[in-house]
């Protein structure tokens, strides 16, 4: 039985021009709803002298509740009582991973693998740490070793593809992505990661095709749909970008999605609809800085300098050190110059 379900973390946030999507992280495993423990480590846990079952139970409950401090304390206690439990090291590594201590997480995942070499979940998470640290050679070696034992591990196949892509092995990564999708053909995250690889390889049309496939299988997940929309906008696939954000907004209407769709509509030369989206975005989130920036830019282009200045001011108030702060300040000064009455 597998210790837990797996997911490919998609990091979201404001990127460059209020991007709602960002490159996907490598796949990591997380516990399932039952906190299942069923590996060779369970034998060690029940061996004579083992007395850490209560700590394991407390720790897995804390993991399900995402109470990482409690989980860490519980698994540290379990290991102190019985240092031969791979599951305890795995979950302790997960707790460290979730709280940003990658060094400690790596150490504990390695300990788990020493005790239970077939513990794929620890291998997946360790591979992900290597990828995030750009230690691609380490990631490739561990992924291939794991896949030799379990060739049907889709997430590890995905991690191998991401690592090969990071290393710059375009053809090998492309094959690995194809193999990953064969194992998990209905997971939008796989197509998204594949598209990002193709974009990096300057194969834009192929990347757009993968993004369209991702959208078809993304279901009602607004986060994935928004990320797909952002990637389509980056690829300048304007109609497809609008379609993706239409769908994302139908499930979750927020300022980020509205702003990104506005940029797509503006690229489609539908400025009126783009402005409406920005105004709705600011109605929903009055301090959403990117919407202020773009609205200011478009008002500026229309010669509405006073209104543009107000929007630039709003951006600078919301994000004084934001990614577009210098541009907003420069445009604000230019608008102020243009707003001055002509000399007699």
Coordinates of C-alpha atoms in Angstrom, one line a residue, residues 180-334:
X180 CA 5.3 10.4 -17.3
X181 CA 2.1 11.4 -19.2
X182 CA 1.6 7.8 -20.4
X183 CA 1.6 6.8 -16.7
X184 CA -0.8 9.7 -15.7
X185 CA -2.6 10.9 -18.8
X186 CA -5.3 12.8 -16.9
X187 CA -3.2 14.9 -14.6
X188 CA -3.1 18.5 -15.8
X189 CA 0.0 19.2 -13.8
X190 CA 2.0 16.9 -16.0
X191 CA 1.1 18.7 -19.1
X192 CA 1.8 22.0 -17.4
X193 CA 5.3 21.0 -16.4
X194 CA 5.8 19.6 -19.9
X195 CA 4.7 22.9 -21.4
X196 CA 7.1 24.8 -19.2
X197 CA 9.9 22.5 -20.4
X198 CA 9.0 23.2 -24.1
X199 CA 8.8 26.9 -23.5
X200 CA 12.3 26.9 -22.0
X201 CA 13.4 25.0 -25.1
X202 CA 11.8 27.7 -27.3
X203 CA 9.2 25.3 -28.7
X204 CA 6.3 27.7 -28.2
X205 CA 3.7 26.0 -30.5
X206 CA 4.3 22.7 -28.9
X207 CA 4.1 24.2 -25.4
X208 CA 0.7 25.8 -26.3
X209 CA -0.6 22.4 -27.5
X210 CA 0.4 20.9 -24.1
X211 CA -1.2 23.8 -22.2
X212 CA -4.5 23.2 -24.2
X213 CA -4.3 19.5 -23.2
X214 CA -3.7 20.6 -19.6
X215 CA -6.8 22.8 -19.7
X216 CA -8.9 19.9 -21.0
X217 CA -8.1 17.7 -18.0
X218 CA -7.8 20.4 -15.3
X219 CA -11.5 20.0 -14.3
X220 CA -12.7 22.6 -11.9
X221 CA -9.4 23.5 -10.2
X222 CA -9.1 27.3 -10.5
X223 CA -5.5 27.3 -9.4
X224 CA -4.4 25.0 -12.2
X225 CA -6.6 26.8 -14.7
X226 CA -5.1 30.2 -13.6
X227 CA -1.6 28.8 -13.9
X228 CA -2.4 27.4 -17.4
X229 CA -3.8 30.8 -18.3
X230 CA -0.7 32.6 -17.2
X231 CA 1.5 30.2 -19.2
X232 CA -0.7 30.8 -22.3
X233 CA -0.4 34.6 -21.8
X234 CA 3.4 34.2 -21.6
X235 CA 3.3 32.3 -24.8
X236 CA 1.1 35.0 -26.4
X237 CA -1.6 32.5 -27.1
X238 CA -4.2 35.2 -26.6
X239 CA -7.6 33.5 -27.4
X240 CA -6.5 30.4 -25.4
X241 CA -5.4 32.6 -22.5
X242 CA -8.8 34.3 -22.4
X243 CA -10.6 31.0 -22.5
X244 CA -8.5 29.6 -19.6
X245 CA -9.2 32.6 -17.4
X246 CA -12.9 32.6 -18.4
X247 CA -13.0 29.0 -17.0
X248 CA -10.9 29.9 -13.9
X249 CA -13.0 32.9 -13.1
X250 CA -16.2 30.8 -13.4
X251 CA -14.9 28.7 -10.4
X252 CA -13.1 31.5 -8.5
X253 CA -13.4 35.1 -9.4
X254 CA -10.5 37.1 -7.9
X255 CA -8.4 40.1 -8.7
X256 CA -5.4 38.1 -9.9
X257 CA -7.4 36.2 -12.5
X258 CA -9.2 39.3 -13.6
X259 CA -6.0 41.2 -14.1
X260 CA -4.4 38.5 -16.1
X261 CA -7.5 38.2 -18.3
X262 CA -7.5 41.9 -18.7
X263 CA -3.9 41.7 -20.1
X264 CA -5.0 39.0 -22.5
X265 CA -8.0 41.0 -23.6
X266 CA -5.8 44.1 -24.1
X267 CA -3.5 42.0 -26.3
X268 CA -6.6 41.0 -28.3
X269 CA -7.3 44.7 -28.8
X270 CA -10.4 44.7 -26.6
X271 CA -9.3 47.5 -24.4
X272 CA -12.8 48.3 -23.2
X273 CA -13.3 44.8 -21.8
X274 CA -9.8 44.8 -20.4
X275 CA -10.6 48.0 -18.4
X276 CA -13.8 46.5 -17.1
X277 CA -11.8 43.5 -15.8
X278 CA -9.3 45.7 -14.0
X279 CA -12.1 47.8 -12.4
X280 CA -13.8 44.6 -11.2
X281 CA -10.5 43.4 -9.9
X282 CA -10.1 46.6 -7.9
X283 CA -13.6 46.4 -6.6
X284 CA -12.9 42.9 -5.3
X285 CA -9.4 43.8 -3.9
X286 CA -8.9 47.6 -3.7
X287 CA -5.2 47.2 -2.9
X288 CA -4.3 44.8 -5.7
X289 CA -1.3 46.7 -6.9
X290 CA -0.8 45.2 -10.4
X291 CA -4.4 46.2 -11.4
X292 CA -3.6 49.8 -10.4
X293 CA -0.4 49.8 -12.4
X294 CA -2.0 48.6 -15.6
X295 CA -5.1 50.7 -15.3
X296 CA -2.8 53.7 -14.8
X297 CA -0.8 52.8 -17.8
X298 CA -3.9 52.5 -20.0
X299 CA -5.3 55.8 -18.7
X300 CA -1.9 57.4 -19.3
X301 CA -2.0 56.2 -22.9
X302 CA -5.5 57.8 -23.3
X303 CA -4.1 61.2 -22.1
X304 CA -6.0 61.0 -18.8
X305 CA -2.9 62.0 -16.8
X306 CA -4.6 63.0 -13.5
X307 CA -6.4 59.6 -13.3
X308 CA -3.2 57.8 -14.3
X309 CA -1.3 59.5 -11.5
X310 CA -3.9 58.4 -9.0
X311 CA -3.5 54.8 -10.1
X312 CA 0.3 55.0 -10.0
X313 CA 0.1 56.4 -6.5
X314 CA -2.2 53.6 -5.5
X315 CA 0.3 51.0 -6.9
X316 CA 3.2 52.7 -5.0
X317 CA 1.2 52.8 -1.8
X318 CA 0.2 49.1 -2.0
X319 CA 3.7 47.9 -3.2
X320 CA 6.3 50.5 -2.6
X321 CA 9.1 48.0 -3.4
X322 CA 7.0 45.9 -5.8
X323 CA 8.4 44.6 -9.1
X324 CA 6.9 47.5 -11.1
X325 CA 7.6 50.2 -8.5
X326 CA 10.4 51.9 -10.5
X327 CA 8.3 51.8 -13.7
X328 CA 5.3 53.2 -11.8
X329 CA 7.4 56.1 -10.4
X330 CA 8.9 56.9 -13.7
X331 CA 5.5 56.9 -15.5
X332 CA 4.0 58.9 -12.6
X333 CA 6.7 61.6 -13.1
X334 CA 6.1 61.6 -16.9

